């Protein structure tokens, strides 16, 4: 099971950041955007998912409103899951086609874990 805590970064508002990130993801999904799961997993593994989405969808959602420190923490949290979910998307999160839905599902998992801390 992945480690959720982000070492070396202190963010007292990670729950708020994750909530905003999840809302932005849902906005993209609602607008009909689809991301290849393989691309999403690659960006997660490279600790780049927040920056990737912010650059690609800068006109669609205000991801650039999330500061760089918070984006780095989101990147680390998602990266901690990259190896675990690879190949298990269908069984764990019931997602086969859209990497944005995978990210949204994983956001719920990350928020749940933050409640346990």
Short mmCIF file of N, CA and C in Angstrom, two decimals:
data_model
loop_
_atom_site.label_atom_id
_atom_site.label_comp_id
_atom_site.label_asym_id
_atom_site.label_seq_id
_atom_site.Cartn_x
_atom_site.Cartn_y
_atom_site.Cartn_z
N UNK A 1 0.85 -1.19 0.00
CA UNK A 1 0.00 0.00 0.00
C UNK A 1 0.89 1.24 0.00
N UNK A 2 0.56 2.22 -0.78
CA UNK A 2 1.39 3.42 -0.87
C UNK A 2 1.44 4.21 0.43
N UNK A 3 2.50 4.95 0.56
CA UNK A 3 2.64 5.86 1.69
C UNK A 3 2.02 7.19 1.29
N UNK A 4 1.19 7.74 2.13
CA UNK A 4 0.47 8.96 1.78
C UNK A 4 1.19 10.22 2.24
N UNK A 5 1.81 10.18 3.39
CA UNK A 5 2.42 11.39 3.92
C UNK A 5 3.53 11.85 2.99
N UNK A 6 3.65 13.12 2.86
CA UNK A 6 4.67 13.69 1.99
C UNK A 6 5.82 14.17 2.86
N UNK A 7 6.94 13.50 2.75
CA UNK A 7 8.09 13.86 3.56
C UNK A 7 8.72 15.15 3.04
N UNK A 8 9.13 16.00 3.95
CA UNK A 8 9.83 17.21 3.57
C UNK A 8 8.94 18.37 3.17
N UNK A 9 7.65 18.15 3.13
CA UNK A 9 6.73 19.23 2.77
C UNK A 9 5.68 19.31 3.85
N UNK A 10 5.53 20.48 4.43
CA UNK A 10 4.50 20.68 5.43
C UNK A 10 3.40 21.53 4.85
N UNK A 11 2.26 20.95 4.69
CA UNK A 11 1.12 21.66 4.15
C UNK A 11 -0.07 21.37 5.05
N UNK A 12 -0.43 22.36 5.83
CA UNK A 12 -1.54 22.17 6.75
C UNK A 12 -2.88 22.11 6.02
N UNK A 13 -2.90 22.50 4.75
CA UNK A 13 -4.16 22.56 4.03
C UNK A 13 -4.18 21.60 2.85
N UNK A 14 -3.52 20.45 2.98
CA UNK A 14 -3.52 19.52 1.85
C UNK A 14 -4.93 19.04 1.53
N UNK A 15 -5.77 18.90 2.54
CA UNK A 15 -7.15 18.49 2.26
C UNK A 15 -7.85 19.52 1.37
N UNK A 16 -7.67 20.79 1.66
CA UNK A 16 -8.27 21.83 0.83
C UNK A 16 -7.73 21.81 -0.58
N UNK A 17 -6.42 21.58 -0.71
CA UNK A 17 -5.80 21.50 -2.03
C UNK A 17 -6.35 20.31 -2.80
N UNK A 18 -6.44 19.15 -2.14
CA UNK A 18 -6.98 17.96 -2.81
C UNK A 18 -8.44 18.15 -3.20
N UNK A 19 -9.21 18.81 -2.34
CA UNK A 19 -10.62 19.07 -2.69
C UNK A 19 -10.71 19.93 -3.93
N UNK A 20 -9.91 20.99 -3.98
CA UNK A 20 -9.91 21.86 -5.17
C UNK A 20 -9.48 21.09 -6.40
N UNK A 21 -8.43 20.29 -6.27
CA UNK A 21 -7.93 19.49 -7.39
C UNK A 21 -9.03 18.55 -7.89
N UNK A 22 -9.71 17.89 -6.97
CA UNK A 22 -10.80 16.99 -7.34
C UNK A 22 -11.95 17.70 -8.03
N UNK A 23 -12.30 18.88 -7.54
CA UNK A 23 -13.37 19.66 -8.18
C UNK A 23 -12.97 20.05 -9.59
N UNK A 24 -11.71 20.46 -9.77
CA UNK A 24 -11.24 20.82 -11.12
C UNK A 24 -11.26 19.60 -12.04
N UNK A 25 -10.87 18.44 -11.52
CA UNK A 25 -10.93 17.21 -12.32
C UNK A 25 -12.37 16.93 -12.75
N UNK A 26 -13.30 17.06 -11.82
CA UNK A 26 -14.71 16.82 -12.16
C UNK A 26 -15.20 17.79 -13.22
N UNK A 27 -14.72 19.03 -13.17
CA UNK A 27 -15.08 20.01 -14.19
C UNK A 27 -14.61 19.58 -15.57
N UNK A 28 -13.39 19.05 -15.65
CA UNK A 28 -12.88 18.56 -16.94
C UNK A 28 -13.69 17.38 -17.43
N UNK A 29 -14.00 16.46 -16.54
CA UNK A 29 -14.79 15.29 -16.90
C UNK A 29 -16.17 15.71 -17.39
N UNK A 30 -16.78 16.66 -16.69
CA UNK A 30 -18.11 17.14 -17.07
C UNK A 30 -18.10 17.79 -18.45
N UNK A 31 -17.00 18.41 -18.81
CA UNK A 31 -16.89 19.04 -20.13
C UNK A 31 -16.58 18.03 -21.23
N UNK A 32 -16.40 16.77 -20.85
CA UNK A 32 -16.19 15.72 -21.84
C UNK A 32 -14.74 15.39 -22.15
N UNK A 33 -13.81 15.93 -21.39
CA UNK A 33 -12.40 15.65 -21.66
C UNK A 33 -12.04 14.24 -21.23
N UNK A 34 -11.15 13.64 -22.00
CA UNK A 34 -10.67 12.28 -21.73
C UNK A 34 -9.15 12.29 -21.82
N UNK A 35 -8.51 11.61 -20.89
CA UNK A 35 -7.06 11.44 -20.92
C UNK A 35 -6.75 9.94 -20.94
N UNK A 36 -5.80 9.56 -21.75
CA UNK A 36 -5.36 8.18 -21.80
C UNK A 36 -4.78 7.78 -20.44
N UNK A 37 -5.19 6.63 -19.95
CA UNK A 37 -4.75 6.17 -18.64
C UNK A 37 -3.23 6.01 -18.60
N UNK A 38 -2.64 5.52 -19.67
CA UNK A 38 -1.19 5.36 -19.72
C UNK A 38 -0.44 6.68 -19.58
N UNK A 39 -0.96 7.72 -20.21
CA UNK A 39 -0.35 9.05 -20.09
C UNK A 39 -0.46 9.56 -18.66
N UNK A 40 -1.63 9.38 -18.07
CA UNK A 40 -1.84 9.82 -16.69
C UNK A 40 -0.91 9.09 -15.73
N UNK A 41 -0.79 7.77 -15.90
CA UNK A 41 0.10 7.00 -15.02
C UNK A 41 1.55 7.45 -15.18
N UNK A 42 1.96 7.75 -16.41
CA UNK A 42 3.33 8.23 -16.65
C UNK A 42 3.57 9.56 -15.94
N UNK A 43 2.62 10.49 -16.08
CA UNK A 43 2.76 11.80 -15.44
C UNK A 43 2.75 11.67 -13.91
N UNK A 44 1.94 10.75 -13.40
CA UNK A 44 1.93 10.50 -11.96
C UNK A 44 3.29 10.00 -11.49
N UNK A 45 3.84 9.02 -12.21
CA UNK A 45 5.12 8.42 -11.83
C UNK A 45 6.25 9.44 -11.86
N UNK A 46 6.15 10.42 -12.75
CA UNK A 46 7.18 11.44 -12.88
C UNK A 46 6.94 12.64 -11.96
N UNK A 47 5.98 12.50 -11.05
CA UNK A 47 5.62 13.59 -10.12
C UNK A 47 5.33 14.88 -10.87
N UNK A 48 4.50 14.76 -11.89
CA UNK A 48 4.22 15.90 -12.76
C UNK A 48 2.74 16.09 -13.05
N UNK A 49 1.86 15.32 -12.43
CA UNK A 49 0.46 15.31 -12.85
C UNK A 49 -0.21 16.68 -12.70
N UNK A 50 0.02 17.37 -11.61
CA UNK A 50 -0.62 18.68 -11.41
C UNK A 50 -0.12 19.69 -12.43
N UNK A 51 1.18 19.69 -12.69
CA UNK A 51 1.73 20.62 -13.67
C UNK A 51 1.29 20.27 -15.09
N UNK A 52 1.22 18.99 -15.40
CA UNK A 52 0.76 18.53 -16.71
C UNK A 52 -0.66 19.02 -16.98
N UNK A 53 -1.56 18.79 -16.03
CA UNK A 53 -2.95 19.21 -16.22
C UNK A 53 -3.09 20.73 -16.23
N UNK A 54 -2.34 21.41 -15.38
CA UNK A 54 -2.41 22.88 -15.35
C UNK A 54 -1.99 23.47 -16.69
N UNK A 55 -0.96 22.92 -17.30
CA UNK A 55 -0.50 23.43 -18.60
C UNK A 55 -1.47 23.06 -19.72
N UNK A 56 -1.93 21.84 -19.72
CA UNK A 56 -2.79 21.37 -20.81
C UNK A 56 -4.17 22.03 -20.79
N UNK A 57 -4.70 22.26 -19.60
CA UNK A 57 -6.08 22.76 -19.48
C UNK A 57 -6.13 24.15 -18.86
N UNK A 58 -5.11 24.95 -19.09
CA UNK A 58 -5.05 26.27 -18.44
C UNK A 58 -6.24 27.16 -18.78
N UNK A 59 -6.87 26.95 -19.91
CA UNK A 59 -8.03 27.78 -20.29
C UNK A 59 -9.35 27.19 -19.79
N UNK A 60 -9.31 25.98 -19.32
CA UNK A 60 -10.54 25.29 -18.91
C UNK A 60 -10.80 25.34 -17.41
N UNK A 61 -9.75 25.20 -16.64
CA UNK A 61 -9.89 25.14 -15.18
C UNK A 61 -8.78 25.95 -14.53
N UNK A 62 -9.03 26.49 -13.34
CA UNK A 62 -8.03 27.35 -12.69
C UNK A 62 -6.98 26.59 -11.87
N UNK A 63 -6.40 25.53 -12.45
CA UNK A 63 -5.38 24.79 -11.71
C UNK A 63 -4.16 25.64 -11.38
N UNK A 64 -3.93 26.67 -12.15
CA UNK A 64 -2.80 27.54 -11.85
C UNK A 64 -3.04 28.40 -10.61
N UNK A 65 -4.27 28.37 -10.08
CA UNK A 65 -4.54 29.04 -8.81
C UNK A 65 -3.92 28.29 -7.64
N UNK A 66 -3.60 27.01 -7.85
CA UNK A 66 -2.93 26.22 -6.83
C UNK A 66 -1.44 26.55 -6.90
N UNK A 67 -0.86 26.97 -5.78
CA UNK A 67 0.55 27.40 -5.81
C UNK A 67 1.48 26.22 -6.06
N UNK A 68 2.73 26.54 -6.41
CA UNK A 68 3.69 25.51 -6.80
C UNK A 68 4.02 24.54 -5.67
N UNK A 69 4.04 25.00 -4.44
CA UNK A 69 4.31 24.10 -3.31
C UNK A 69 3.18 23.09 -3.18
N UNK A 70 1.94 23.55 -3.29
CA UNK A 70 0.80 22.64 -3.20
C UNK A 70 0.76 21.69 -4.40
N UNK A 71 1.09 22.20 -5.59
CA UNK A 71 1.15 21.31 -6.77
C UNK A 71 2.20 20.23 -6.56
N UNK A 72 3.35 20.61 -6.00
CA UNK A 72 4.40 19.62 -5.74
C UNK A 72 3.91 18.55 -4.77
N UNK A 73 3.14 18.96 -3.79
CA UNK A 73 2.62 17.98 -2.83
C UNK A 73 1.58 17.08 -3.48
N UNK A 74 0.71 17.65 -4.30
CA UNK A 74 -0.25 16.84 -5.06
C UNK A 74 0.51 15.85 -5.93
N UNK A 75 1.55 16.32 -6.61
CA UNK A 75 2.36 15.44 -7.46
C UNK A 75 2.93 14.28 -6.66
N UNK A 76 3.46 14.57 -5.47
CA UNK A 76 4.05 13.51 -4.63
C UNK A 76 3.00 12.52 -4.14
N UNK A 77 1.85 13.03 -3.75
CA UNK A 77 0.79 12.13 -3.29
C UNK A 77 0.34 11.19 -4.40
N UNK A 78 0.12 11.73 -5.58
CA UNK A 78 -0.28 10.89 -6.71
C UNK A 78 0.85 9.95 -7.13
N UNK A 79 2.09 10.41 -7.10
CA UNK A 79 3.23 9.56 -7.47
C UNK A 79 3.34 8.35 -6.55
N UNK A 80 2.97 8.53 -5.28
CA UNK A 80 3.06 7.42 -4.34
C UNK A 80 2.12 6.28 -4.73
N UNK A 81 1.14 6.56 -5.55
CA UNK A 81 0.19 5.55 -6.02
C UNK A 81 0.51 5.02 -7.41
N UNK A 82 1.44 5.62 -8.12
CA UNK A 82 1.63 5.29 -9.54
C UNK A 82 1.95 3.82 -9.77
N UNK A 83 2.84 3.24 -9.01
CA UNK A 83 3.16 1.84 -9.19
C UNK A 83 2.07 0.91 -8.71
N UNK A 84 1.34 1.34 -7.71
CA UNK A 84 0.29 0.50 -7.13
C UNK A 84 -0.90 0.35 -8.06
N UNK A 85 -1.31 1.42 -8.71
CA UNK A 85 -2.52 1.34 -9.53
C UNK A 85 -2.26 0.79 -10.92
N UNK A 86 -1.02 0.83 -11.38
CA UNK A 86 -0.73 0.40 -12.74
C UNK A 86 -1.21 -1.03 -12.95
N UNK A 87 -2.16 -1.19 -13.84
CA UNK A 87 -2.74 -2.50 -14.11
C UNK A 87 -3.91 -2.86 -13.22
N UNK A 88 -4.16 -2.09 -12.17
CA UNK A 88 -5.25 -2.39 -11.25
C UNK A 88 -6.40 -1.39 -11.35
N UNK A 89 -6.36 -0.52 -12.37
CA UNK A 89 -7.37 0.52 -12.48
C UNK A 89 -8.78 -0.05 -12.50
N UNK A 90 -8.96 -1.11 -13.28
CA UNK A 90 -10.29 -1.69 -13.44
C UNK A 90 -10.79 -2.34 -12.16
N UNK A 91 -9.89 -3.06 -11.50
CA UNK A 91 -10.31 -3.78 -10.30
C UNK A 91 -10.46 -2.88 -9.09
N UNK A 92 -9.59 -1.93 -8.93
CA UNK A 92 -9.62 -1.08 -7.74
C UNK A 92 -10.60 0.08 -7.88
N UNK A 93 -10.58 0.74 -9.03
CA UNK A 93 -11.36 1.96 -9.20
C UNK A 93 -12.44 1.86 -10.28
N UNK A 94 -12.55 0.70 -10.92
CA UNK A 94 -13.57 0.47 -11.95
C UNK A 94 -13.44 1.47 -13.11
N UNK A 95 -12.22 1.80 -13.47
CA UNK A 95 -11.95 2.76 -14.55
C UNK A 95 -11.17 2.05 -15.64
N UNK A 96 -11.67 2.15 -16.88
CA UNK A 96 -10.99 1.51 -18.01
C UNK A 96 -10.56 2.49 -19.08
N UNK A 97 -11.26 3.62 -19.20
CA UNK A 97 -11.09 4.46 -20.38
C UNK A 97 -10.55 5.86 -20.13
N UNK A 98 -10.83 6.45 -19.01
CA UNK A 98 -10.53 7.86 -18.84
C UNK A 98 -9.62 8.09 -17.64
N UNK A 99 -8.40 8.54 -17.91
CA UNK A 99 -7.44 8.81 -16.85
C UNK A 99 -7.88 9.91 -15.90
N UNK A 100 -8.72 10.84 -16.38
CA UNK A 100 -9.24 11.89 -15.49
C UNK A 100 -10.15 11.30 -14.42
N UNK A 101 -10.94 10.31 -14.81
CA UNK A 101 -11.80 9.64 -13.82
C UNK A 101 -10.94 8.86 -12.83
N UNK A 102 -9.88 8.26 -13.32
CA UNK A 102 -8.95 7.57 -12.42
C UNK A 102 -8.38 8.55 -11.39
N UNK A 103 -7.96 9.73 -11.85
CA UNK A 103 -7.42 10.74 -10.94
C UNK A 103 -8.47 11.20 -9.93
N UNK A 104 -9.70 11.38 -10.39
CA UNK A 104 -10.77 11.80 -9.49
C UNK A 104 -11.05 10.73 -8.43
N UNK A 105 -11.07 9.47 -8.86
CA UNK A 105 -11.28 8.37 -7.91
C UNK A 105 -10.15 8.30 -6.90
N UNK A 106 -8.95 8.46 -7.38
CA UNK A 106 -7.79 8.43 -6.49
C UNK A 106 -7.79 9.62 -5.54
N UNK A 107 -8.30 10.75 -5.99
CA UNK A 107 -8.41 11.93 -5.13
C UNK A 107 -9.29 11.61 -3.92
N UNK A 108 -10.39 10.89 -4.14
CA UNK A 108 -11.24 10.49 -3.02
C UNK A 108 -10.48 9.61 -2.05
N UNK A 109 -9.68 8.70 -2.57
CA UNK A 109 -8.86 7.82 -1.73
C UNK A 109 -7.85 8.63 -0.91
N UNK A 110 -7.22 9.59 -1.56
CA UNK A 110 -6.24 10.44 -0.87
C UNK A 110 -6.91 11.29 0.21
N UNK A 111 -8.08 11.83 -0.08
CA UNK A 111 -8.81 12.62 0.92
C UNK A 111 -9.21 11.76 2.11
N UNK A 112 -9.65 10.55 1.84
CA UNK A 112 -10.02 9.63 2.91
C UNK A 112 -8.82 9.38 3.82
N UNK A 113 -7.67 9.15 3.22
CA UNK A 113 -6.48 8.90 4.03
C UNK A 113 -6.10 10.11 4.87
N UNK A 114 -6.28 11.30 4.35
CA UNK A 114 -5.96 12.51 5.11
C UNK A 114 -6.84 12.60 6.36
N UNK A 115 -8.06 12.08 6.28
CA UNK A 115 -8.95 12.07 7.44
C UNK A 115 -8.45 11.12 8.52
N UNK A 116 -7.66 10.13 8.13
CA UNK A 116 -7.14 9.15 9.09
C UNK A 116 -5.93 9.66 9.85
N UNK A 117 -5.26 10.66 9.30
CA UNK A 117 -4.05 11.19 9.95
C UNK A 117 -4.38 11.97 11.20
#
